[in-house]
CSV table of C-alpha atoms and ligand atoms in Angstrom, one decimal:
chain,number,residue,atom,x,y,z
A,1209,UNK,CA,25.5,-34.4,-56.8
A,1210,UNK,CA,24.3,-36.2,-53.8
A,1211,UNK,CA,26.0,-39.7,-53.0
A,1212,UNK,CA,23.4,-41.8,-54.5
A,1213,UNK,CA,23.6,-40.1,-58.1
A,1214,UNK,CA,27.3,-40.5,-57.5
A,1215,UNK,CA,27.5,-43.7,-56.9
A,1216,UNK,CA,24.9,-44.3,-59.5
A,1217,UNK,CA,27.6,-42.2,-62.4
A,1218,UNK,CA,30.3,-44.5,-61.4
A,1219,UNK,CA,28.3,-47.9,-61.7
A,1220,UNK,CA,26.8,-46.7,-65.2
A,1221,UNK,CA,30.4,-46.4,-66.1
A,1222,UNK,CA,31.3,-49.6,-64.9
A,1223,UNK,CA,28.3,-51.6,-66.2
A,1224,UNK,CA,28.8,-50.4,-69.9
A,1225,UNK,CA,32.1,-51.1,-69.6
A,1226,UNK,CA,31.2,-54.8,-68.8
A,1227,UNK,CA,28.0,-55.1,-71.3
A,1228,UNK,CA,30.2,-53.8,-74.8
A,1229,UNK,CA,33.6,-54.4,-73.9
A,1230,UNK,CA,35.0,-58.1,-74.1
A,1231,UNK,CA,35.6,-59.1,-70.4
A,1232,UNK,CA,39.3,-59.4,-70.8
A,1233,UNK,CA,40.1,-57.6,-67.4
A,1234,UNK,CA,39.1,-57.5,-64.0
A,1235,UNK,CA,39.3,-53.8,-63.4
A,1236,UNK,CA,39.4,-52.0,-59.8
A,1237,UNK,CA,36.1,-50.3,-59.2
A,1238,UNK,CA,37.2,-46.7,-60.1
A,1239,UNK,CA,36.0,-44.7,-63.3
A,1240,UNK,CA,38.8,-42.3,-63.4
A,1241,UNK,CA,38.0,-39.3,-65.1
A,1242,UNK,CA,41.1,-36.8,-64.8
A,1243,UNK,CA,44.8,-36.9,-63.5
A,1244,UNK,CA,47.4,-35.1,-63.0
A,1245,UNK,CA,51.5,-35.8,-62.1
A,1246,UNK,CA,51.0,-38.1,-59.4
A,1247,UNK,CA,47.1,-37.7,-58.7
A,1248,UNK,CA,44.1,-38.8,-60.5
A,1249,UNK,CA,40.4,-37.9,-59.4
A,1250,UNK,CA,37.1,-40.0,-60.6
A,1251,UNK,CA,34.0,-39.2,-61.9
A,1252,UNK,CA,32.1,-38.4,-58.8
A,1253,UNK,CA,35.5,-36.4,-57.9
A,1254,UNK,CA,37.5,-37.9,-55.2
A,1255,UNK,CA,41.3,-37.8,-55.1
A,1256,UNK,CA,43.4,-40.6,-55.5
A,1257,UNK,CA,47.4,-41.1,-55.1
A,1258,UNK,CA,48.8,-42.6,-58.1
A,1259,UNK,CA,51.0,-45.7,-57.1
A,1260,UNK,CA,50.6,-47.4,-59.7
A,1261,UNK,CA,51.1,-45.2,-63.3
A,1262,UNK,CA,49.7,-47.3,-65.2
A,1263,UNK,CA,52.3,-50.5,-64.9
A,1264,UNK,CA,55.1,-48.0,-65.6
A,1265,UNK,CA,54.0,-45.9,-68.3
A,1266,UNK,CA,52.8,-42.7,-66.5
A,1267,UNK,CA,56.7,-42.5,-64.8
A,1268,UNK,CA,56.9,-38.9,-65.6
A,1269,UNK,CA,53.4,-38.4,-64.4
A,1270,UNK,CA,50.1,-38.1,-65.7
A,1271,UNK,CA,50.1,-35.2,-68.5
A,1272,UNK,CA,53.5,-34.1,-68.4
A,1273,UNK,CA,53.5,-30.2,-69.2
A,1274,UNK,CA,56.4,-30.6,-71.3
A,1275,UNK,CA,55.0,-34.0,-72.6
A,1276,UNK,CA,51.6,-32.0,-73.8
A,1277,UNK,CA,53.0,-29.3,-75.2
A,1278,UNK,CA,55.2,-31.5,-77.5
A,1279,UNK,CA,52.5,-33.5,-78.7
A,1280,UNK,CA,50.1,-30.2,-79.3
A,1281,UNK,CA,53.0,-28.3,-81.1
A,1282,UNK,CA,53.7,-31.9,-83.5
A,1283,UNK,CA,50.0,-32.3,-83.7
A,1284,UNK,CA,50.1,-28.7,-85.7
A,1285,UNK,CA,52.4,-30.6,-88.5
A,1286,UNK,CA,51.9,-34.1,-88.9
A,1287,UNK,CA,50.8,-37.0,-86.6
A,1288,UNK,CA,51.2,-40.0,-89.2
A,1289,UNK,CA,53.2,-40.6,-92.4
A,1290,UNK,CA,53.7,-44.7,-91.8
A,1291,UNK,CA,57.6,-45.3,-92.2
A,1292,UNK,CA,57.2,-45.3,-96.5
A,1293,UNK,CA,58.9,-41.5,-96.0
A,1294,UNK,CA,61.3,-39.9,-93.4
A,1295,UNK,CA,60.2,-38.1,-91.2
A,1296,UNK,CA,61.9,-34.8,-88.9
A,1297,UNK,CA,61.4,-36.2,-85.6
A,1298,UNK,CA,62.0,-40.0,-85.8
A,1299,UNK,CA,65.5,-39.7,-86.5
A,1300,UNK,CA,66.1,-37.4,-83.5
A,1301,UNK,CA,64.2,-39.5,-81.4
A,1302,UNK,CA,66.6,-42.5,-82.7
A,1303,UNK,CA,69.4,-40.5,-82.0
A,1304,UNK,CA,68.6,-39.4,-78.3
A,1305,UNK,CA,67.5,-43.2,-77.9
A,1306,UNK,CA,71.1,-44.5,-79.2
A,1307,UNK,CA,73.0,-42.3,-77.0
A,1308,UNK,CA,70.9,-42.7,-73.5
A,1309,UNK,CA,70.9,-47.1,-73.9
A,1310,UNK,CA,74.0,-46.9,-75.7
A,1311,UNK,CA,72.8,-49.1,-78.6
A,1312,UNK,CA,73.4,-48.1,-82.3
A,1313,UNK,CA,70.4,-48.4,-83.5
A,1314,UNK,CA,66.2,-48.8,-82.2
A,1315,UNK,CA,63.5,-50.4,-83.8
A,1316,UNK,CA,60.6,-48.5,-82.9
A,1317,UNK,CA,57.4,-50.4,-82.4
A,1318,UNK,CA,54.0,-48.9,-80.3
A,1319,UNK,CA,53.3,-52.1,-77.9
A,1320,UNK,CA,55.3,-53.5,-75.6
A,1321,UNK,CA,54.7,-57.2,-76.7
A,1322,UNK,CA,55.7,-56.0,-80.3
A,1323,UNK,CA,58.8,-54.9,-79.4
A,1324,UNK,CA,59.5,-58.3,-77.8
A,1325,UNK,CA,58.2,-59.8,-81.1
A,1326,UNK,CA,60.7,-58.0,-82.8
A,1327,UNK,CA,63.7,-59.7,-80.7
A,1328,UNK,CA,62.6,-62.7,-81.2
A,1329,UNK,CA,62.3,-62.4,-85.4
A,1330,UNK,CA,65.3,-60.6,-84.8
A,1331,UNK,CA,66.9,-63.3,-82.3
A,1332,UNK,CA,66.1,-66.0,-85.0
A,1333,UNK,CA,67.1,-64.1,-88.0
A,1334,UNK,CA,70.2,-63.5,-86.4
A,1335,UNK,CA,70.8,-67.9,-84.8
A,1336,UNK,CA,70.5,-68.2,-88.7
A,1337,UNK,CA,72.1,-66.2,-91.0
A,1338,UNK,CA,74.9,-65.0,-88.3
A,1339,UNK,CA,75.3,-68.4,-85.8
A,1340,UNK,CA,74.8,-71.2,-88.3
A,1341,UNK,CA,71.8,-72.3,-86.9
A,1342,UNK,CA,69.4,-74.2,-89.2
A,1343,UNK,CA,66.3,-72.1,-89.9
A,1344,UNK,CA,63.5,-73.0,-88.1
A,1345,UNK,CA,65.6,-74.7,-85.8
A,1346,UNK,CA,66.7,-71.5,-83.2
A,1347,UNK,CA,65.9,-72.2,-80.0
A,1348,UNK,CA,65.2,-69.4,-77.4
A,1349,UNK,CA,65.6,-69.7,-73.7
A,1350,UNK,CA,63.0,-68.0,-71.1
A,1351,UNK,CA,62.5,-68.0,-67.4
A,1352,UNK,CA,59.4,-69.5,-66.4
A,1353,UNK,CA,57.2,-67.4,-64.5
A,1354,UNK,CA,58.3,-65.1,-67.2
A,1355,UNK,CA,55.7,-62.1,-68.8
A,1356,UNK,CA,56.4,-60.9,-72.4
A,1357,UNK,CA,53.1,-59.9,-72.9
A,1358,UNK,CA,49.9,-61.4,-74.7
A,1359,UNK,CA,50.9,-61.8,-78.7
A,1360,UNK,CA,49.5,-66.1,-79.6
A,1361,UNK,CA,53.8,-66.3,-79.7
A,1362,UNK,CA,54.3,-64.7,-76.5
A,1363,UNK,CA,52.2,-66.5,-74.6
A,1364,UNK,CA,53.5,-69.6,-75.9
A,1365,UNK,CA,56.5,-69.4,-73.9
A,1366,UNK,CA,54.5,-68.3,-70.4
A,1367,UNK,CA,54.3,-70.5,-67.6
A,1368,UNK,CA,51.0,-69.3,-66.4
A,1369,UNK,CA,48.3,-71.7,-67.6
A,1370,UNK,CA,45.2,-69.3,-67.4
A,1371,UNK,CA,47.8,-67.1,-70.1
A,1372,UNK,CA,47.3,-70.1,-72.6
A,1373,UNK,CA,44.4,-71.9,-72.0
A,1374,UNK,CA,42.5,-72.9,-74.9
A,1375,UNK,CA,44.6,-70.7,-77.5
A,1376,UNK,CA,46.6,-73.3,-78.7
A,1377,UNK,CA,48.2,-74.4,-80.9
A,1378,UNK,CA,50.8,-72.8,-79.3
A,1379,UNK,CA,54.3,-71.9,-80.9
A,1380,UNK,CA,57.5,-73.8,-80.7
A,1381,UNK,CA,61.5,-72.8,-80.4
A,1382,UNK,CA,61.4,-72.1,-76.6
A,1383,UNK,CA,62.6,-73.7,-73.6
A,1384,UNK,CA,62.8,-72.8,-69.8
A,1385,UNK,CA,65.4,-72.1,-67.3
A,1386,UNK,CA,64.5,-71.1,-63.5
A,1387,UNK,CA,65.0,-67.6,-62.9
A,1388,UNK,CA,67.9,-66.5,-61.1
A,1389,UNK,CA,69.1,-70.3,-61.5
A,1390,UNK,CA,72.8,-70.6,-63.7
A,1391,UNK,CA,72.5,-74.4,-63.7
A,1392,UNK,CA,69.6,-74.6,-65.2
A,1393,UNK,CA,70.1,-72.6,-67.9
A,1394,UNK,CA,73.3,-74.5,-68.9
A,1395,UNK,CA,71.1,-77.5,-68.9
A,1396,UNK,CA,68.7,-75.7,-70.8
A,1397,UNK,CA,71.4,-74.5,-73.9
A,1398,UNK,CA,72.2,-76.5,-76.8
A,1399,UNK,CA,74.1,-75.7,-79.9
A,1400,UNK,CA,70.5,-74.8,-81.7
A,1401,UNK,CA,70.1,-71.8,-78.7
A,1402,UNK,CA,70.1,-68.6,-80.4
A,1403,UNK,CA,69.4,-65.9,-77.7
A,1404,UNK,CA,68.6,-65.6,-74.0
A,1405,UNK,CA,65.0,-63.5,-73.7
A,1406,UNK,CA,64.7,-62.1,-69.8
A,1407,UNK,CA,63.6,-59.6,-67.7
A,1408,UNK,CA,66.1,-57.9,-65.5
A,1409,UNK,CA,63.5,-58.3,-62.3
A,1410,UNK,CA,60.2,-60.6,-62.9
A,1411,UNK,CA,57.5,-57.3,-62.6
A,1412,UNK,CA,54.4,-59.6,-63.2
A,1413,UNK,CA,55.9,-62.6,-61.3
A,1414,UNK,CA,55.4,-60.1,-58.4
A,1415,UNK,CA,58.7,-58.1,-58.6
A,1416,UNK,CA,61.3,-60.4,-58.1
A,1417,UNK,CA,64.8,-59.3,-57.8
A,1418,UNK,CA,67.4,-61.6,-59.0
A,1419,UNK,CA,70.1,-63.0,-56.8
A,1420,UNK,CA,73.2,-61.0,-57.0
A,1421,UNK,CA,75.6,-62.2,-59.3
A,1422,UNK,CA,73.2,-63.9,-61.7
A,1423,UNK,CA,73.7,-61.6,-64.6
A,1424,UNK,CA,77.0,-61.4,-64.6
A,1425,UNK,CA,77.3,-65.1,-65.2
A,1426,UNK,CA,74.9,-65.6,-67.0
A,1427,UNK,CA,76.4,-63.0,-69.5
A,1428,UNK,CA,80.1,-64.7,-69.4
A,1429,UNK,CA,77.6,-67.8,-70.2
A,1430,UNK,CA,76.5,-66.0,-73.3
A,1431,UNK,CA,79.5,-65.0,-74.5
A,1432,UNK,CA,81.0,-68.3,-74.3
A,1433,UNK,CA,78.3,-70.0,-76.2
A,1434,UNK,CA,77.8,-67.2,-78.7
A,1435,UNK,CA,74.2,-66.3,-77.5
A,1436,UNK,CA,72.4,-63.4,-77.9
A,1437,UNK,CA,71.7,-61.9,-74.7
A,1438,UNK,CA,68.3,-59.8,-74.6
A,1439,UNK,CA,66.8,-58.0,-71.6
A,1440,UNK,CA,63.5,-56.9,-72.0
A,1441,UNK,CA,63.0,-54.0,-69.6
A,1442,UNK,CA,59.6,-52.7,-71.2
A,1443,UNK,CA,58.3,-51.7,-67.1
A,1444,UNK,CA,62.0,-52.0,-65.7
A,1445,UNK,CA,63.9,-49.3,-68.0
A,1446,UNK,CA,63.7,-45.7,-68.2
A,1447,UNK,CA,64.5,-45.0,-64.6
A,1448,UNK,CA,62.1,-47.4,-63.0
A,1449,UNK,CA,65.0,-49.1,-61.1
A,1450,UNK,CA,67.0,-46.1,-60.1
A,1451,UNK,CA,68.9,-46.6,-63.1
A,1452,UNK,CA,68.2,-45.4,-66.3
A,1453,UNK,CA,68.0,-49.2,-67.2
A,1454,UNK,CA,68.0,-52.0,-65.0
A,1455,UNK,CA,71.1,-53.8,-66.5
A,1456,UNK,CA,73.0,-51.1,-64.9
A,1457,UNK,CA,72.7,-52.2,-61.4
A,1458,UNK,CA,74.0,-55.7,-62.6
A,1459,UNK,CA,77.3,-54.4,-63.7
A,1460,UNK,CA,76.6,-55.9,-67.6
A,1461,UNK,CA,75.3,-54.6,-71.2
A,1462,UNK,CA,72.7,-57.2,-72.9
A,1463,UNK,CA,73.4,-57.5,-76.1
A,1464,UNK,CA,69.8,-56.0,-77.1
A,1465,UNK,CA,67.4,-54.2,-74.9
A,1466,UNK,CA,63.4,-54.1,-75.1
A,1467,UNK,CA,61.7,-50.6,-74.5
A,1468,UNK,CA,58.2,-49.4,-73.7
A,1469,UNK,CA,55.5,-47.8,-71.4
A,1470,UNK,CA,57.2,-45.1,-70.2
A,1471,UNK,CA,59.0,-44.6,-73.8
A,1472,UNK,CA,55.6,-42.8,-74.7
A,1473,UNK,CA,55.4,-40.2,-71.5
A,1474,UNK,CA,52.5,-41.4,-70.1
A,1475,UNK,CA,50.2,-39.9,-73.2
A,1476,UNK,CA,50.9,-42.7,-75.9
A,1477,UNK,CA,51.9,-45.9,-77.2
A,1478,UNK,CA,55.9,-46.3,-78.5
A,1479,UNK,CA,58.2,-49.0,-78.2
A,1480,UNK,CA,61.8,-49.6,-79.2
A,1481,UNK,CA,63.7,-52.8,-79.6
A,1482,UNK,CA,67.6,-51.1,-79.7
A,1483,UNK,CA,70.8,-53.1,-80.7
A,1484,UNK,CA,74.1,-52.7,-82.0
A,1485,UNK,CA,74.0,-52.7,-86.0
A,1486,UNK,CA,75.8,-56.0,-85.9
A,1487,UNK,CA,72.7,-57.5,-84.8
A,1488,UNK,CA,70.0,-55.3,-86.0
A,1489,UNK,CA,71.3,-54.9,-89.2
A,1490,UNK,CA,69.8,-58.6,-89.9
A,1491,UNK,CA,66.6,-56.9,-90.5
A,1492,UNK,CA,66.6,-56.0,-94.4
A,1493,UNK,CA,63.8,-53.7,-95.9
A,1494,UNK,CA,60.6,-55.7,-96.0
A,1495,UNK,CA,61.5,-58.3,-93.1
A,1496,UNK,CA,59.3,-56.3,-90.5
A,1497,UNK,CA,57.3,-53.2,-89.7
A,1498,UNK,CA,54.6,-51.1,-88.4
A,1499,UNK,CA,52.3,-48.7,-89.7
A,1500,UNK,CA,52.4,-46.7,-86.6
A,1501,UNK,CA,55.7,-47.5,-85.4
A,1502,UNK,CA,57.3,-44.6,-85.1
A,1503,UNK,CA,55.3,-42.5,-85.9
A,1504,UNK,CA,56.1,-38.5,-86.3
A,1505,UNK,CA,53.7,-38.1,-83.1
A,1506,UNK,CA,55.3,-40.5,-80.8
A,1507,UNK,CA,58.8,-39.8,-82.0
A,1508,UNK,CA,58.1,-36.4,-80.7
A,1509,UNK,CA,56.6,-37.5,-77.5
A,1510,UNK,CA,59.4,-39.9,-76.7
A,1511,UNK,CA,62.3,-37.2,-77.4
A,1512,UNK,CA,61.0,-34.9,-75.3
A,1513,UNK,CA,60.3,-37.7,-72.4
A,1514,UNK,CA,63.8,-38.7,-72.5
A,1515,UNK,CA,64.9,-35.4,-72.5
A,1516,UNK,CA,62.6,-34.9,-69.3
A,1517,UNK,CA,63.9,-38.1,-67.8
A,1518,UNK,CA,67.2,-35.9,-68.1
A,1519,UNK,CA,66.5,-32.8,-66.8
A,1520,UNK,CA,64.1,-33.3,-64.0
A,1521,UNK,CA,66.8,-36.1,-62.5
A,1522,UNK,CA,63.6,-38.6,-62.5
A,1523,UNK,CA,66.1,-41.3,-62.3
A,1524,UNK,CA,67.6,-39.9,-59.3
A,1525,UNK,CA,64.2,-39.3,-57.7
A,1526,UNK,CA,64.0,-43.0,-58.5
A,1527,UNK,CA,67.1,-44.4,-56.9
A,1528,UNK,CA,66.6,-42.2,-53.8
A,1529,UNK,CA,62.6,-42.1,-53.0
A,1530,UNK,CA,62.6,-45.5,-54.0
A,1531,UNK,CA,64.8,-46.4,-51.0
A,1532,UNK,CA,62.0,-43.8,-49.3
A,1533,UNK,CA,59.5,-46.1,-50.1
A,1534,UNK,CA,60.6,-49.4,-49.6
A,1535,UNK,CA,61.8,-48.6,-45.7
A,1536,UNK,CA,58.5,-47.0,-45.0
A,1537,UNK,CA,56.7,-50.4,-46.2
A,1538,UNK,CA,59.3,-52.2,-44.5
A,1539,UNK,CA,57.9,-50.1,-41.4
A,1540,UNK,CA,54.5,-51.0,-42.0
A,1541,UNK,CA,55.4,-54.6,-42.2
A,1542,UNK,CA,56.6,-54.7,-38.6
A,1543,UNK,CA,54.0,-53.0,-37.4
A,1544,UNK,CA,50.9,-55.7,-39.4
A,1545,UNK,CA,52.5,-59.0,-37.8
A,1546,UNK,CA,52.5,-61.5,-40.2
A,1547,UNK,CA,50.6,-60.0,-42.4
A,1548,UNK,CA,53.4,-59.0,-45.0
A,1549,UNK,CA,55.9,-61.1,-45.6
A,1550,UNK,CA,58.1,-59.5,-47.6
A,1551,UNK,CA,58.5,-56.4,-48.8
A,1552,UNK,CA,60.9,-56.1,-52.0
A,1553,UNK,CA,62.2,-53.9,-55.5
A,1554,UNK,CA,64.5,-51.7,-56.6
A,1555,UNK,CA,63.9,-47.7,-57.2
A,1556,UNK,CA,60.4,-47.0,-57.4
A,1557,UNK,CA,59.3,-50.6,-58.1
A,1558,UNK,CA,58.0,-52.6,-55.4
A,1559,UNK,CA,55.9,-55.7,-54.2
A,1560,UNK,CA,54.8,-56.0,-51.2
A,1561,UNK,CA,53.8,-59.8,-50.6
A,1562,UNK,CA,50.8,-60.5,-48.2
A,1563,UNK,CA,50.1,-64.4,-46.5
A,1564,UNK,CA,47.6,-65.5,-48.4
A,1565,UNK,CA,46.6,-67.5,-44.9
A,1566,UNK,CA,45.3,-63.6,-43.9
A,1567,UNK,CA,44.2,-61.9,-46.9
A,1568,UNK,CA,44.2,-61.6,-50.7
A,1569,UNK,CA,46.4,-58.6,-52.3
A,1570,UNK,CA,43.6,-57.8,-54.3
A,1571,UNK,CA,41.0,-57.4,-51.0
A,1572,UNK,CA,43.5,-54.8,-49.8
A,1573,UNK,CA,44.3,-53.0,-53.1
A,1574,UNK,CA,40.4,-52.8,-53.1
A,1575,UNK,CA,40.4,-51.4,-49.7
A,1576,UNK,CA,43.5,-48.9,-50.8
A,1577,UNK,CA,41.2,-47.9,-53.3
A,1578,UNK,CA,38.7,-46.9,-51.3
A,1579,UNK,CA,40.5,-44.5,-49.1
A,1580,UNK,CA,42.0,-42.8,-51.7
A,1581,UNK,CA,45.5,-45.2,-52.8
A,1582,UNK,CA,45.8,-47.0,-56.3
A,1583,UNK,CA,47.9,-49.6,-56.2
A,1584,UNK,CA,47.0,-53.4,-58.4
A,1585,UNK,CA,47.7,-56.6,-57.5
A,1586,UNK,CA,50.1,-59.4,-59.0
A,1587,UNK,CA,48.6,-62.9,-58.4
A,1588,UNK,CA,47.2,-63.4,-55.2
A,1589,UNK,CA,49.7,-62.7,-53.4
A,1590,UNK,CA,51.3,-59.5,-54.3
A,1591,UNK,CA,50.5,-55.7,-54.1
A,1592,UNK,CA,52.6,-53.5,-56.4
A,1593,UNK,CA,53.4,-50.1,-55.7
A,1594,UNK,CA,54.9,-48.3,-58.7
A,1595,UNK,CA,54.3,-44.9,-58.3
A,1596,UNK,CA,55.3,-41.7,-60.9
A,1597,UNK,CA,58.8,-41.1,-61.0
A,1598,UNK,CA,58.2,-37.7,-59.5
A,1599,UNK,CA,56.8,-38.9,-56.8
A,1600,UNK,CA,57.5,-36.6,-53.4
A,1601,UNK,CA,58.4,-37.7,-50.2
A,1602,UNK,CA,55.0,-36.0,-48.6
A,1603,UNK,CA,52.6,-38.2,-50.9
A,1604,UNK,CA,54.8,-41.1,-50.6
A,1605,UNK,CA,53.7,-40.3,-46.5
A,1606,UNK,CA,50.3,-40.1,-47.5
A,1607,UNK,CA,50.1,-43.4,-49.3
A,1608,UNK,CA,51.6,-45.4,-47.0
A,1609,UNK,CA,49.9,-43.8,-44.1
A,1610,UNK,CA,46.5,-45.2,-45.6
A,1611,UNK,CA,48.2,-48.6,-46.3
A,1612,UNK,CA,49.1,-49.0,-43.0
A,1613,UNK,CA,45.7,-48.3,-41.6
A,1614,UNK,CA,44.1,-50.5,-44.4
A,1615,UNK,CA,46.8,-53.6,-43.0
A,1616,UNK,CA,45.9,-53.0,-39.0
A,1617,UNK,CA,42.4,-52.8,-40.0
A,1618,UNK,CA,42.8,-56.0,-41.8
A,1619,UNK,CA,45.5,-57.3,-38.7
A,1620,UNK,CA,43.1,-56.2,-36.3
A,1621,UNK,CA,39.6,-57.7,-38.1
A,1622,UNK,CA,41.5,-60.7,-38.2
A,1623,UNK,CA,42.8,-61.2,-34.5
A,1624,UNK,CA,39.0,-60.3,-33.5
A,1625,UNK,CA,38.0,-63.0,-35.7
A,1626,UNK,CA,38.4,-66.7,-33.2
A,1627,UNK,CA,39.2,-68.7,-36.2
A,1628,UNK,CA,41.9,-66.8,-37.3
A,1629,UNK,CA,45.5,-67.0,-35.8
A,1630,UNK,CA,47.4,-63.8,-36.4
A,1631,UNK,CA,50.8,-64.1,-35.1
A,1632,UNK,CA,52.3,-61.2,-33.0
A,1633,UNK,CA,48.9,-58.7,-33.8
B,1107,PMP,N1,57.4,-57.1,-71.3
B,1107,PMP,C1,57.3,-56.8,-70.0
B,1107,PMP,C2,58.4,-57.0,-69.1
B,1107,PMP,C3,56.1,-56.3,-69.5
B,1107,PMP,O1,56.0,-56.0,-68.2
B,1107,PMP,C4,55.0,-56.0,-70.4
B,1107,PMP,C5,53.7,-55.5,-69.9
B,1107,PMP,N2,53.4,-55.6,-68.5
B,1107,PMP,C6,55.2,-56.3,-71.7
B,1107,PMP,C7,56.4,-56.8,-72.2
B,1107,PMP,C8,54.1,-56.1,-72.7
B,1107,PMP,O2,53.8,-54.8,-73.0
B,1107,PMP,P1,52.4,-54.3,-73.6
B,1107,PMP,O3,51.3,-54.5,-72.7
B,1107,PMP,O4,52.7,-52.9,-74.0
B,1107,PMP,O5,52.3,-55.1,-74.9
């Protein structure tokens, strides 16, 4: 293929994309076509590094060996029953899930945002028939600059007004508290507040680590006031952190945890909403469901995940290349001026936050792109790099080798530039 016809596969790609699909996204201009672990190639064939896996669900890597040759061997039995019968790998799953969170029992779900759907029926359920709380009355507290996901409730509760606009009327029993902020979450609580609904670090907020301490008031706060506390870690659990869940590092157990994304192994969909049966056991047959939830497929997939998780030490890859990766960015943030100004995460999670005085995140993340790095941006302001969880130190070299190239280019583009002051470049 010469580069014209490339460039011509990749627009057609693009362009049908945009002419029969609703206009919902603002993807990066790359048609990938294959991947593999931590690399992915595109149509016209060039090689990217993966630092992004898919907002946390590829952290074992794209097309896990072990991952494929669970689903192929299931997909010789049975792929889909819906929960009206048992099923022999649901259970096991369950079981493996129990003991690895340490919850009794999982509700499994496929999205994310249904998972957190189902601690908040469950949240309410349980203000009313366990706290007193008069139904319809439960009150749920969130952090603003929260992100649940994209369900008419969900978004209900966001503080980002281009999450809501125009899709009201929009749902009530929710009130804020600042993130990280203990007195204004005891403003915040009445005798009507049923649970507490957070992340353990903001991801789409731009990765925000919470101040140290926070959780472990904020779960004494809890207890005192009989409040459910619920921590959805649907891009922070399974090893993201450097912990198998994020709650871990905080020195606390929620008392319900939200699973996702990486729950499914990078090939598909499977969420879990665990608790102990004290609360759970407020659902009663017919109060929820799914038709796929659980299904035999995905229960098979998310065993063997976990067990991979396990056995491949991806959380301690985590923990230890994560610290990798956040000192080389720290590097590359001395080196660009004022160009970043903070560099922050935990395990392989991490934002890197540009001044928005010298560029947009998502002109370098377009510039990443180019040269071979996926990353995505988070508002203006942030780039995230959340790479596979078997990530290596050599490609975590390579990445941030082209980033910092891609930031002096930009440092050095700007300083040439006479209307644009770049401090120490
Ligand atoms: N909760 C959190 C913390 C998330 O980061 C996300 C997705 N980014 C969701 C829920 C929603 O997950 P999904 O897109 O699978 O519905």
């Amino acid at each position: 293929m010469n580069a014209k016809t490339m460039a011509a596969t990749t627009d057609s790609f693009v362009a049908k994309e945009a002419q029969y699909g609703a206009r919902n996204y603002a993807p990066v201009h790359v048609v990938v076509d294959h991947a593999l672990d931590c690399k992915v190639w595109d149509v016209e064939g060039r090689e990217y590094i993966d630092m992004m896996s898919a907002y946390s669900a590829v952290s074992h890597g794209h097309l896990h060996p072990r991952l494929v040759a669970a689903a192929q061997r299931q997909l010789k039995k049975v792929a889909v029953t819906s929960r009206a019968y048992y099923g022999t790998t649901l259970g096991p799953f369950l079981e493996k899930l129990s003991q690895v969170t340490g919850f009794e029992r999982a509700l499994p779900m496929n999205t994310g945002a249904e998972a957190v759907e189902t601690a908040i029926k469950c949240a309410r359920r349980w203000g009313h028939r366990v706290k007193g709380i008069a139904d319809g009355q439960q009150q749920i507290l969130v952090a603003r600059g929260n992100f649940h996901g994209r369900t008419s409730t969900i978004i209900s509760f966001s503080t980002e007004p281009s999450y809501q606009d125009g899709f009201g009327p929009l749902a009530s029993g929710f009130a804020h508290f600042d993130f990280g902020d203990m007195a204004s979450i005891r403003a915040a609580t009445t005798d009507r507040t049923c649970a507490v609904l957070i992340e353990p670090i903001q991801g789409e907020a731009g990765v925000l680590v919470p101040p140290a301490g926070f959780f472990g008031e904020l779960r004494a706060w809890c207890d005192e006031n009989n409040i459910l506390l619920i921590d959805d870690e649907v891009q922070a659990g399974l090893g993201r952190t450097g912990r198998w869940f994020a709650f871990e590092h905080e020195g606390i157990r929620p008392d319900a945890l939200i699973l996702g994304k990486a729950l499914g192994g990078g090939l598909l969909p499977i969420s879990a909403f665990c608790a102990d049966a004290k609360v759970m056991d407020v659902f009663t047959p017919n109060s929820h469901g799914s038709t796929f939830g659980g299904n035999a497929l995905a229960a098979a997939v998310a065993l063997e995940g976990l067990k991979v998780l396990e056995d491949e030490k991806l959380v301690e890859n985590s923990a230890e290349l994560g610290q990798y990766l956040i000192a080389s960015l720290r590097e590359v943030q001395v080196q660009a001026g004022s160009l970043i100004r903070e560099v922050r995460g935990r395990g392989l999670w991490v934002g890197v936050d540009i001044d928005p005085a010298q560029a947009t995140a998502r002109e370098l993340v377009e510039r990443l792109a180019a040269k071979g790095v996926l990353s995505k941006e988070t508002h203006e302001t942030v780039i995230r790099f959340a790479p596979p969880l078997t990530i290596t130190h050599e490609l975590i070299d390579q990445a941030v080798g082209i980033f910092r190239e891609v930031c002096l280019e930009k440092v050095r583009v700007a300083s040439a530039s006479p209307t644009v002051e770049v401090a120490h470049a």
